[in-house]
Coordinates of C-alpha atoms and ligand atoms in Angstrom, one line a residue:
X1 CA 12.4 -9.3 14.5
X2 CA 14.6 -11.4 12.5
X3 CA 18.5 -11.3 12.5
X4 CA 18.8 -9.7 9.2
X5 CA 16.2 -7.2 9.8
X6 CA 16.7 -3.8 8.3
X7 CA 18.1 -1.1 10.4
X8 CA 15.6 0.8 11.9
X9 CA 15.2 4.6 10.1
X10 CA 15.4 7.3 12.6
X11 CA 12.8 10.3 12.0
X12 CA 16.1 12.3 10.5
X13 CA 17.5 9.8 8.2
X14 CA 13.9 9.4 6.6
X15 CA 13.8 12.0 3.6
X16 CA 10.9 14.0 2.9
X17 CA 8.6 11.7 0.9
X18 CA 8.8 11.8 -2.3
X19 CA 6.6 9.8 -5.2
X20 CA 8.3 7.2 -7.6
X21 CA 9.2 9.0 -10.7
X22 CA 7.2 7.2 -14.0
X23 CA 9.7 5.4 -16.0
X24 CA 10.7 7.9 -19.2
X25 CA 10.0 5.6 -21.9
X26 CA 11.4 8.4 -24.1
X27 CA 14.9 7.2 -23.4
X28 CA 16.1 4.1 -26.0
X29 CA 17.7 2.2 -22.4
X30 CA 14.4 2.5 -20.6
X31 CA 12.7 0.9 -23.4
X32 CA 15.2 -1.7 -23.7
X33 CA 15.0 -2.5 -19.5
X34 CA 11.3 -2.7 -19.9
X35 CA 11.4 -5.4 -22.8
X36 CA 14.0 -7.2 -20.9
X37 CA 11.9 -7.4 -18.0
X38 CA 8.7 -8.8 -20.0
X39 CA 11.7 -11.4 -21.3
X40 CA 12.6 -11.9 -17.7
X41 CA 8.9 -12.6 -16.7
X42 CA 8.1 -14.9 -20.0
X43 CA 11.3 -17.0 -19.2
X44 CA 10.1 -17.4 -15.5
X45 CA 6.5 -18.6 -16.3
X46 CA 5.0 -21.0 -15.0
X47 CA 5.1 -19.5 -11.6
X48 CA 3.7 -21.5 -8.5
X49 CA 1.9 -18.8 -5.9
X50 CA 1.5 -21.2 -2.7
X51 CA -0.2 -20.3 0.9
X52 CA 2.3 -19.2 3.3
X53 CA 1.4 -19.6 6.8
X54 CA 3.5 -18.7 9.8
X55 CA 6.6 -18.4 6.8
X56 CA 6.0 -21.9 5.3
X57 CA 5.3 -23.0 2.2
X58 CA 1.9 -25.0 1.5
X59 CA 0.5 -26.8 -1.5
X60 CA -3.4 -27.4 -1.9
X61 CA -4.9 -29.9 -3.8
X62 CA -6.8 -27.9 -5.6
X63 CA -4.7 -25.4 -7.9
X64 CA -6.1 -22.3 -9.9
X65 CA -4.6 -22.1 -13.0
X66 CA -3.3 -18.1 -14.3
X67 CA -3.7 -17.7 -18.3
X68 CA -2.5 -14.6 -19.7
X69 CA -6.0 -12.8 -20.5
X70 CA -4.2 -11.6 -24.0
X71 CA -3.5 -15.0 -24.7
X72 CA -5.5 -17.7 -23.4
X73 CA -3.3 -20.9 -24.3
X74 CA -0.4 -19.0 -22.4
X75 CA 0.0 -20.7 -19.1
X76 CA 1.7 -18.2 -16.7
X77 CA 1.2 -20.4 -13.6
X78 CA -0.9 -22.0 -11.1
X79 CA -1.6 -20.6 -7.4
X80 CA -2.6 -22.7 -4.5
X81 CA -6.8 -22.5 -3.2
X82 CA -6.9 -22.0 0.2
X83 CA -9.9 -24.1 2.1
X84 CA -11.5 -22.0 5.2
X85 CA -9.6 -24.6 7.4
X86 CA -6.4 -23.1 5.6
X87 CA -8.3 -19.4 6.6
X88 CA -8.7 -20.4 10.1
X89 CA -4.6 -21.6 10.3
X90 CA -3.8 -18.4 8.4
X91 CA -5.6 -16.5 10.9
X92 CA -4.3 -18.2 13.9
X93 CA -0.4 -18.0 12.7
X94 CA -1.5 -13.9 12.4
X95 CA -3.0 -14.0 15.6
X96 CA 0.4 -15.1 17.6
X97 CA 2.6 -13.1 15.6
X98 CA 0.8 -10.3 16.9
X99 CA 2.0 -10.0 20.4
X100 CA 5.7 -10.1 19.3
X101 CA 4.8 -7.5 16.3
X102 CA 2.5 -4.9 18.4
X103 CA 5.6 -4.6 20.5
X104 CA 8.2 -3.9 17.9
X105 CA 9.1 -0.2 17.8
X106 CA 7.3 1.6 14.7
X107 CA 11.0 2.6 14.0
X108 CA 11.6 -1.3 13.1
X109 CA 8.4 -1.7 11.2
X110 CA 8.6 1.4 9.2
X111 CA 12.2 0.0 8.2
X112 CA 10.7 -2.7 6.9
X113 CA 8.5 -0.9 4.6
X114 CA 11.5 1.0 3.4
X115 CA 13.2 -1.9 2.9
X116 CA 10.5 -3.0 1.2
X117 CA 10.1 -0.3 -1.3
X118 CA 13.8 -0.7 -2.4
X119 CA 13.7 -4.7 -3.5
X120 CA 10.7 -3.3 -5.3
X121 CA 12.1 -0.5 -7.0
X122 CA 15.4 -2.9 -8.1
X123 CA 13.1 -5.3 -9.3
X124 CA 10.7 -2.9 -11.2
X125 CA 11.2 -4.8 -15.0
X126 CA 10.7 -7.8 -13.3
X127 CA 7.5 -7.1 -11.9
X128 CA 5.9 -4.7 -14.5
X129 CA 6.8 -7.9 -16.9
X130 CA 4.9 -10.1 -14.7
X131 CA 1.9 -8.1 -14.6
X132 CA 1.8 -7.2 -18.5
X133 CA 1.3 -10.9 -19.0
X134 CA -0.8 -11.8 -15.9
X135 CA -3.4 -8.9 -15.8
X136 CA -2.5 -7.5 -19.6
X137 CA -1.4 -4.2 -17.8
X138 CA 0.2 -1.7 -20.9
X139 CA 4.0 -0.8 -20.4
X140 CA 2.8 2.6 -18.9
X141 CA -0.2 0.9 -16.6
X142 CA 2.4 -1.3 -15.4
X143 CA 5.0 0.9 -14.3
X144 CA 2.4 2.7 -12.5
X145 CA 1.2 0.3 -10.6
X146 CA 4.5 -0.9 -9.3
X147 CA 5.0 2.5 -8.7
X148 CA 2.4 3.4 -6.6
X149 CA 3.0 0.3 -4.9
X150 CA 6.2 1.9 -3.7
X151 CA 4.5 5.0 -3.1
X152 CA 2.9 3.5 -0.6
X153 CA 5.3 1.6 1.0
X154 CA 7.3 4.6 1.6
X155 CA 4.4 7.0 2.2
X156 CA 2.8 5.2 5.2
X157 CA 6.6 4.6 6.7
X158 CA 6.8 8.0 7.2
X159 CA 3.2 8.4 8.4
X160 CA 3.6 5.9 11.1
X161 CA 6.2 7.9 12.6
X162 CA 4.5 10.6 12.7
X163 CA 1.7 8.8 14.4
X164 CA 4.1 7.5 16.7
X165 CA 5.5 10.4 18.2
X166 CA 4.2 11.3 21.4
X167 CA 1.1 13.5 21.8
X168 CA 0.5 15.5 24.8
X169 CA -2.8 17.2 24.8
X170 CA -4.4 20.4 26.2
X171 CA -3.0 20.9 29.7
X172 CA -4.9 21.4 32.6
X173 CA -4.4 23.8 35.0
X174 CA -4.4 21.9 38.1
X175 CA -1.9 19.5 37.2
X176 CA -2.9 16.6 35.3
X177 CA -1.1 15.4 32.4
X178 CA -3.1 13.8 29.3
X179 CA -1.4 11.8 26.3
X180 CA -2.5 10.2 23.0
X181 CA -1.2 7.5 21.9
X182 CA -2.2 5.0 18.9
X183 CA -2.2 1.3 19.3
X184 CA -2.6 -1.6 16.8
X185 CA -5.8 -3.8 16.4
X186 CA -5.0 -7.1 16.0
X187 CA -5.1 -9.5 12.7
X188 CA -6.0 -8.0 9.6
X189 CA -7.9 -9.6 6.9
X190 CA -6.4 -8.2 3.5
X191 CA -8.9 -8.5 0.1
X192 CA -7.4 -7.2 -3.2
X193 CA -8.5 -6.6 -6.7
X194 CA -6.9 -7.9 -9.9
X195 CA -7.2 -4.4 -11.5
X196 CA -4.3 -3.0 -9.6
X197 CA -2.7 -6.3 -8.7
X198 CA 0.3 -5.3 -6.8
X199 CA -0.6 -1.3 -5.7
X200 CA -3.7 -1.8 -3.7
X201 CA -2.9 -5.0 -2.3
X202 CA 0.4 -3.8 -1.0
X203 CA -1.1 -0.3 0.5
X204 CA -3.2 -2.4 2.4
X205 CA -0.9 -4.5 3.9
X206 CA 1.6 -2.1 3.9
X207 CA -0.6 0.4 6.2
X208 CA -1.7 -2.6 8.5
X209 CA 1.7 -4.2 9.2
X210 CA 3.5 -0.6 10.0
X211 CA 0.5 0.1 12.1
X212 CA 1.6 -2.9 14.3
X213 CA -1.0 -5.1 13.0
X214 CA -0.9 -8.9 11.2
X215 CA -2.0 -9.6 8.1
X216 CA -3.5 -12.2 6.2
X217 CA -3.7 -11.4 2.6
X218 CA -6.4 -12.5 -0.2
X219 CA -5.3 -11.7 -3.6
X220 CA -7.7 -12.1 -6.4
X221 CA -7.8 -15.1 -7.9
X222 CA -6.9 -13.7 -11.5
X223 CA -3.6 -12.0 -10.3
X224 CA -1.7 -14.0 -7.3
X225 CA 1.6 -14.7 -9.1
X226 CA 2.4 -11.1 -8.9
X227 CA 0.7 -11.3 -5.1
X228 CA 3.4 -13.4 -4.1
X229 CA 6.3 -11.6 -5.7
X230 CA 5.5 -9.2 -2.5
X231 CA 4.9 -11.9 -0.3
X232 CA 8.5 -12.3 -1.4
X233 CA 9.8 -9.2 -1.3
X234 CA 8.3 -8.5 2.4
X235 CA 9.8 -11.6 3.9
X236 CA 13.5 -10.7 2.4
X237 CA 12.7 -7.2 3.5
X238 CA 13.0 -8.7 7.4
X239 CA 9.4 -9.1 8.2
X240 CA 9.0 -11.8 10.8
X241 CA 7.3 -14.6 9.9
X242 CA 3.8 -14.7 10.4
X243 CA 3.2 -10.9 10.4
X244 CA 2.1 -11.3 6.7
X245 CA 0.2 -14.5 5.8
X246 CA -0.2 -15.4 1.9
X247 CA -4.1 -16.7 1.1
X248 CA -4.5 -17.2 -2.3
X249 CA -7.8 -19.1 -3.4
X250 CA -11.7 -18.4 -4.0
X251 CA -13.4 -15.4 -2.5
X252 CA -16.2 -17.3 -1.7
X253 CA -14.7 -19.9 0.3
X254 CA -11.3 -18.6 1.7
X255 CA -12.5 -15.1 1.7
X256 CA -15.5 -15.7 2.9
X257 CA -14.1 -17.3 5.7
X258 CA -12.1 -14.9 6.9
X259 CA -13.9 -11.9 7.0
X260 CA -16.7 -13.4 9.6
X261 CA -13.7 -14.9 11.6
X262 CA -14.2 -14.2 15.4
X263 CA -10.4 -13.5 15.5
X264 CA -10.2 -11.0 12.4
X265 CA -10.2 -7.8 14.1
X266 CA -10.5 -5.5 10.8
X267 CA -10.9 -6.5 7.0
X268 CA -9.8 -4.3 4.5
X269 CA -11.4 -4.9 1.2
X270 CA -11.2 -3.3 -2.4
X271 CA -13.1 -4.6 -5.0
X272 CA -17.1 -4.7 -6.5
X273 CA -19.6 -3.2 -5.0
X274 CA -21.7 -6.6 -4.6
X275 CA -19.2 -8.5 -2.5
X276 CA -18.1 -5.2 -0.5
X277 CA -21.9 -5.0 0.6
X278 CA -21.7 -8.5 1.5
X279 CA -18.6 -8.2 3.7
X280 CA -19.6 -5.2 5.5
X281 CA -23.0 -7.3 6.3
X282 CA -21.1 -10.2 7.4
X283 CA -18.3 -8.7 9.1
X284 CA -20.9 -6.8 11.0
X285 CA -21.9 -9.8 12.9
X286 CA -20.4 -10.5 16.6
X287 CA -20.1 -14.1 17.1
X288 CA -19.6 -15.7 20.6
X289 CA -16.0 -15.5 21.4
X290 CA -15.6 -12.2 19.4
X291 CA -15.1 -9.4 22.0
X292 CA -14.8 -6.7 19.4
X293 CA -16.9 -4.9 16.7
X294 CA -15.1 -5.7 13.6
X295 CA -13.5 -2.7 11.7
X296 CA -14.3 -2.8 7.7
X297 CA -12.7 -0.5 5.2
X298 CA -14.2 -1.3 1.6
X299 CA -13.6 0.9 -1.5
X300 CA -15.8 -0.2 -4.1
X301 CA -17.0 0.9 -7.3
X302 CA -17.5 3.9 -9.4
X303 CA -19.8 5.4 -12.3
X304 CA -17.7 8.2 -13.0
X305 CA -18.4 11.3 -15.4
X306 CA -16.5 13.8 -16.9
X307 CA -18.6 17.0 -17.7
X308 CA -17.4 19.1 -20.8
X309 CA -18.7 22.6 -20.8
X310 CA -19.1 25.3 -23.8
X311 CA -15.6 26.7 -22.7
X312 CA -14.1 23.7 -22.6
X313 CA -10.7 23.6 -24.7
X314 CA -12.0 19.9 -27.0
X315 CA -8.2 19.7 -28.4
X316 CA -7.6 18.8 -24.0
X317 CA -10.9 17.6 -23.5
X318 CA -11.2 14.7 -25.8
X319 CA -7.7 12.9 -25.1
X320 CA -8.9 13.1 -21.6
X321 CA -11.8 11.6 -21.8
X322 CA -10.6 9.1 -24.5
X323 CA -7.7 7.9 -22.0
X324 CA -10.4 8.2 -18.5
X325 CA -12.5 5.8 -20.6
X326 CA -10.8 3.5 -22.9
X327 CA -6.8 3.1 -20.3
X328 CA -6.7 -0.1 -19.4
X329 CA -9.7 -1.3 -20.8
X330 CA -11.2 1.1 -18.8
X331 CA -10.9 -1.5 -15.7
X332 CA -9.8 1.0 -13.3
X333 CA -12.3 2.2 -10.6
X334 CA -11.9 5.8 -11.6
X335 CA -12.4 5.3 -15.1
X336 CA -14.7 7.9 -16.9
X337 CA -17.9 6.2 -18.0
X338 CA -20.0 8.6 -18.8
X339 CA -19.8 11.5 -20.6
X340 CA -21.6 14.6 -20.4
X341 CA -21.7 16.9 -22.5
X342 CA -23.2 20.7 -22.9
X343 CA -26.0 21.1 -25.5
X344 CA -23.6 23.6 -27.6
X345 CA -20.4 21.4 -27.7
X346 CA -22.2 18.2 -27.8
X347 CA -22.3 17.6 -31.9
X348 CA -18.3 19.1 -32.1
X349 CA -17.5 17.3 -28.9
X350 CA -19.2 13.4 -30.1
X351 CA -17.6 13.9 -33.6
X352 CA -13.9 14.3 -32.1
X353 CA -14.8 11.2 -29.7
X354 CA -16.1 9.1 -32.2
X355 CA -12.4 9.6 -34.3
X356 CA -11.0 8.7 -31.2
X357 CA -12.4 5.6 -30.6
X358 CA -12.1 4.4 -33.9
X359 CA -8.4 5.1 -33.7
X360 CA -7.5 3.3 -30.5
X361 CA -4.8 0.7 -30.9
X362 CA -6.5 -3.0 -29.3
X363 CA -4.0 -5.2 -28.7
X364 CA -1.9 -7.4 -26.5
X365 CA -0.5 -5.5 -23.4
X366 CA 3.4 -6.6 -24.2
X367 CA 2.9 -5.0 -27.4
X368 CA 4.1 -0.7 -26.6
X369 CA 1.6 0.8 -28.9
X370 CA -1.2 -0.9 -27.1
X371 CA -3.7 1.7 -26.0
X372 CA -6.6 -0.6 -24.9
X373 CA -5.4 -4.4 -23.7
X374 CA -7.7 -7.5 -23.4
X375 CA -10.2 -7.7 -20.3
X376 CA -9.1 -9.7 -17.3
X377 CA -11.3 -12.7 -18.0
X378 CA -13.9 -14.8 -20.1
X379 CA -16.4 -13.9 -17.3
X380 CA -15.4 -10.2 -17.5
X381 CA -15.9 -10.4 -21.3
X382 CA -18.8 -11.4 -21.6
X383 CA -20.4 -8.9 -19.1
X384 CA -19.1 -6.2 -21.1
X385 CA -20.4 -8.2 -24.0
X386 CA -23.6 -7.8 -22.7
X387 CA -23.8 -4.0 -21.9
X388 CA -22.6 -3.5 -25.6
X389 CA -25.5 -6.0 -27.3
X390 CA -27.9 -3.5 -24.6
X391 CA -26.4 -0.2 -25.9
X392 CA -27.0 -1.5 -29.5
X393 CA -30.5 -2.0 -29.0
X394 CA -31.5 0.5 -26.9
X395 CA -28.8 3.4 -27.1
X396 CA -27.3 4.5 -30.1
X397 CA -24.1 3.4 -31.1
X398 CA -21.7 5.9 -32.2
X399 CA -18.6 4.2 -32.6
X400 CA -16.3 1.1 -32.2
X401 CA -12.7 0.4 -32.2
X402 CA -11.2 -2.6 -34.2
X403 CA -9.9 -5.5 -31.9
X404 CA -8.7 -7.3 -35.2
X405 CA -10.0 -10.7 -34.6
X406 CA -7.8 -11.0 -31.3
X407 CA -11.5 -12.1 -29.8
X408 CA -10.0 -15.7 -31.0
X409 CA -6.8 -15.3 -29.1
X410 CA -7.5 -13.6 -25.6
X411 CA -10.2 -11.6 -23.7
X412 CA -10.9 -8.3 -26.1
X413 CA -13.7 -6.5 -26.1
X414 CA -14.2 -3.7 -28.8
X415 CA -13.8 -0.1 -27.3
X416 CA -17.4 1.3 -27.9
X417 CA -19.1 4.6 -27.6
X418 CA -23.0 4.8 -27.5
X419 CA -25.5 8.0 -27.0
X420 CA -27.5 7.3 -24.1
X421 CA -31.0 8.4 -24.1
X422 CA -31.0 8.9 -20.6
X423 CA -28.9 9.3 -17.8
X424 CA -31.4 6.9 -16.0
X425 CA -30.7 3.9 -18.5
X426 CA -28.7 0.9 -17.3
X427 CA -25.7 2.1 -19.5
X428 CA -25.5 5.4 -17.7
X429 CA -25.7 3.8 -14.1
X430 CA -24.4 0.7 -13.9
X431 CA -20.7 0.1 -13.2
X432 CA -19.2 -1.9 -16.5
X433 CA -16.0 -1.9 -15.9
X434 CA -14.7 -2.2 -19.2
X435 CA -14.1 -0.2 -22.3
X436 CA -17.7 1.2 -22.9
X437 CA -18.2 4.8 -22.8
X438 CA -21.6 6.6 -22.4
X439 CA -22.4 9.9 -24.0
X440 CA -25.2 12.2 -22.5
X441 CA -26.4 15.4 -23.5
X442 CA -27.2 18.5 -21.1
X443 CA -29.3 21.3 -21.3
X444 CA -26.8 23.5 -19.7
X445 CA -24.2 23.2 -16.9
X446 CA -26.8 22.9 -13.6
X447 CA -28.3 19.9 -15.6
X448 CA -24.6 18.4 -16.4
X449 CA -24.1 18.4 -12.4
X450 CA -27.3 16.9 -11.8
X451 CA -26.9 13.9 -14.1
X452 CA -23.2 13.6 -12.8
X453 CA -24.5 13.5 -9.2
X454 CA -27.7 10.8 -10.2
X455 CA -26.2 7.6 -9.7
X456 CA -25.6 5.9 -6.6
X457 CA -21.8 6.0 -6.3
X458 CA -19.3 8.8 -5.7
X459 CA -15.9 7.9 -6.7
X460 CA -14.1 9.8 -8.9
X461 CA -15.3 12.7 -11.5
X462 CA -14.2 15.7 -13.8
X463 CA -15.0 18.9 -15.5
X464 CA -13.6 20.2 -18.5
X465 CA -13.9 24.5 -18.4
X466 CA -12.6 27.5 -18.9
X467 CA -15.6 29.2 -17.3
X468 CA -14.5 29.9 -13.6
X469 CA -17.4 30.0 -12.0
X470 CA -18.0 26.5 -13.0
X471 CA -14.9 24.9 -11.7
X472 CA -15.9 26.5 -8.5
X473 CA -19.4 25.1 -8.5
X474 CA -18.0 21.9 -9.7
X475 CA -15.6 21.8 -6.4
X476 CA -18.7 22.7 -4.2
X477 CA -21.3 20.6 -5.6
X478 CA -19.9 17.9 -7.5
X479 CA -20.4 14.4 -5.3
X480 CA -17.3 12.1 -5.8
X481 CA -14.7 11.4 -3.7
X482 CA -11.8 12.5 -6.2
X483 CA -12.7 15.6 -8.8
X484 CA -10.5 16.4 -11.2
X485 CA -10.7 20.3 -13.2
X486 CA -9.2 20.3 -16.7
X487 CA -7.6 16.7 -16.7
X488 CA -8.3 13.1 -16.6
X489 CA -10.0 10.9 -14.1
X490 CA -7.7 8.4 -13.3
X491 CA -3.8 8.2 -12.0
X492 CA -4.4 9.5 -8.6
X493 CA -0.9 9.9 -7.0
X494 CA -0.1 9.2 -3.3
X495 CA 0.2 12.0 -1.3
X496 CA -0.6 14.2 -3.8
X497 CA -4.4 12.9 -4.4
X498 CA -5.7 10.6 -2.0
X499 CA -7.8 8.4 -3.1
X500 CA -11.3 7.1 -2.1
X501 CA -15.4 7.3 -2.6
X502 CA -18.3 7.9 -0.5
X503 CA -22.0 6.7 -0.6
X504 CA -21.8 3.3 -2.0
X505 CA -18.3 3.7 -3.9
X506 CA -16.9 3.1 -0.2
X507 CA -16.5 3.6 3.2
X508 CA -13.2 4.5 4.8
X509 CA -10.8 7.3 4.3
X510 CA -8.9 7.5 1.8
X511 CA -5.8 5.6 0.7
X512 CA -2.6 7.9 0.2
X513 CA -3.5 10.0 2.6
X514 CA -3.4 11.5 6.2
X515 CA -5.9 9.9 7.2
X516 CA -5.5 6.4 6.0
X517 CA -3.6 4.8 8.8
X518 CA -6.0 5.7 11.6
X519 CA -7.6 3.0 10.7
X520 CA -5.7 0.5 11.3
X521 CA -5.2 1.7 15.0
X522 CA -7.1 2.3 18.3
X523 CA -6.8 5.7 19.9
X524 CA -6.4 6.1 24.0
X525 CA -5.6 8.6 25.7
X526 CA -3.5 7.9 29.1
X527 CA -4.5 10.9 32.0
X528 CA -2.4 11.1 35.1
X529 CA -2.9 13.4 38.2
X530 CA 0.1 15.1 39.0
X531 CA -0.7 16.5 42.0
X532 CA 0.7 13.2 43.7
X533 CA -0.6 13.4 47.6
X534 CA 2.5 11.9 49.2
X535 CA 4.2 8.7 47.4
X536 CA 3.8 4.9 47.6
X537 CA 6.4 3.5 50.7
X538 CA 9.4 1.9 49.1
X539 CA 8.4 -2.2 49.3
X540 CA 11.7 -3.1 49.8
X541 CA 14.0 -2.4 52.4
X542 CA 16.6 0.2 51.5
X543 CA 20.5 -1.5 50.4
X544 CA 21.8 -0.1 54.0
X545 CA 19.7 -2.8 55.8
X546 CA 19.9 -5.1 53.5
X547 CA 23.9 -5.4 54.3
X548 CA 23.0 -5.3 58.1
Ligands
NAD601 P1 -14.5 -8.6 -6.5 O1 -15.4 -7.9 -5.5 O2 -15.2 -9.8 -7.4 O3 -13.0 -9.1 -6.2 C1 -12.3 -8.6 -4.8 C2 -11.8 -9.6 -3.7 O4 -13.1 -10.2 -3.3 C3 -10.8 -10.9 -4.6 O5 -9.9 -10.9 -3.8 C4 -12.5 -11.7 -4.5 O6 -11.5 -13.2 -4.6 C5 -12.4 -11.8 -2.8 N1 -14.4 -11.8 -3.0 C6 -15.2 -12.5 -3.8 N2 -16.6 -13.0 -3.2 C7 -15.8 -12.9 -1.4 C8 -16.9 -13.0 -0.8 N3 -18.0 -13.8 -0.8 N4 -16.1 -12.9 1.1 C9 -14.8 -12.1 0.5 N5 -14.0 -12.0 -0.4 C10 -14.8 -12.2 -1.7 O7 -13.7 -7.2 -7.6 P2 -12.6 -7.4 -8.5 O8 -13.5 -8.2 -9.9 O9 -11.5 -8.1 -8.2 O10 -12.5 -5.8 -8.8 C11 -13.2 -4.8 -9.2 C12 -14.2 -4.2 -8.5 O11 -13.0 -3.4 -7.7 C13 -14.3 -3.0 -9.7 O12 -15.9 -2.9 -9.1 C14 -13.9 -1.6 -9.2 O13 -14.5 -0.3 -9.3 C15 -13.3 -2.0 -7.6 N6 -12.4 -1.3 -7.5 C16 -12.6 -0.1 -6.3 C17 -11.5 0.7 -6.0 C18 -11.4 1.7 -4.9 O14 -10.1 2.2 -4.8 N7 -12.5 2.0 -4.9 C19 -10.1 0.3 -6.9 C20 -10.0 -0.9 -7.3 C21 -11.2 -1.6 -7.9

């Protein structure tokens, strides 16, 4: 630990885990603080995010420019662009730091996380301001991302203290002691997405670090600036040099090198299915000089549905669908992208959805009234527009929100609603990751469930119903990692709704839940026969003889 390392919490000194409360924007002073955070972020641009390897900053010849998605002309800063050999150096630094960090008591490691959480709390408005520009996160979404990052830090700190307690296993009558202990793995590569640009990289890195591993963090190309703020916070919190190394750059270059590096013991990835599956394939290779099978946790996409049955309260169901589908422009892995409406509520629900979509307020994220911001970049915009064109040709366009010509300035796409002819159609099967909602009609609840379960994904799902048997059946039969009944399908909270899916939505245990940290540890048992048959004679002579 460094001299300025925070004081280790004792088990007693840590209160029970409590979620970070969302900001109360009804209070004028909170709105004014948020505006100040936006102003402070604006004043801080252009920012620079260098490589950080063993605590030392490095620039690279190539740089990646960051522009605001809401305003292409607004330069926010640059990040370094790591090469393969930079990736090797970062892994070398992490491997060197492992010897010390892995032996640092769990209490000290947890203390660093708790300290990082309190720095983030103090810096919340500035961090949110940076996200508003860099990721085009509207106010509430930016606040939620920072709050989730704080939650991950506080939650995993406590989880590690729980796992670090010595565990005596079942006693054996013939004098045998069995202990279970968890040890860290080694160097962990953390590869993050841009859509929760602080919370997800922070959660993945914090879990690895508190478990005693060392990390090379590769943030998404689109959001390195907020990720660098996190790097600095960990350093200020007392994390020793080399434990967290920061490697901004291109996924196909430094990311690809990291995930198959022979010294990288584990890869933790959140992102698209294509990249995730490629990582799983590459990481499986055991190369010469690699004495382990690499572990991979890969959280990937979704094609989430919300079923509305005949007994649903449409006054509640429609706003929940609209928020789940169009909040943050549909760029959440948990976003609802299929509304499955039972035949006898179909017309009424569609009419309301139509009105709802047409009234959505599209705008720059920094404006507090914005409901649907710009999408992350030109590539995402082009992909989403391709789906909208496909919908215009092969489905029935139902509604579109007005973008007021904002496309000329930023990466805006019109929130769109389509009635899709079949649940097998591409609009109903492929992850679009934008503000596009497919509406499907189901004869009855059986068919609705079958449609909901008909994709290759299993991430989130929802049902709006006032029929108990339907809610129960959904609990048993709906194939998704996070099922939400009579509410939105987004906004999982650490500790309350541990998050993650299965099928092609991912492999790994849920983030923010009690099983997550174990993935970063190896379990060992120590068995001792207590029925000793005499003792080994002392090797050293007894003290009296020494005095002779
Ligand atoms: P992405 O797959 O394009 O990129 C994710 C990260 O992988 C980035 O850091 C990128 O640079 C890196 N990368 C790209 N190619 C690589 C390679 N060959 N080797 C190693 N790394 C590489 O995803 P994205 O666009 O940033 O994120 C959006 C996707 O993430 C969506 O599909 C969404 O559903 C998913 N997501 C899932 C969850 C979840 O918990 N399941 C959460 C958030 C986002």
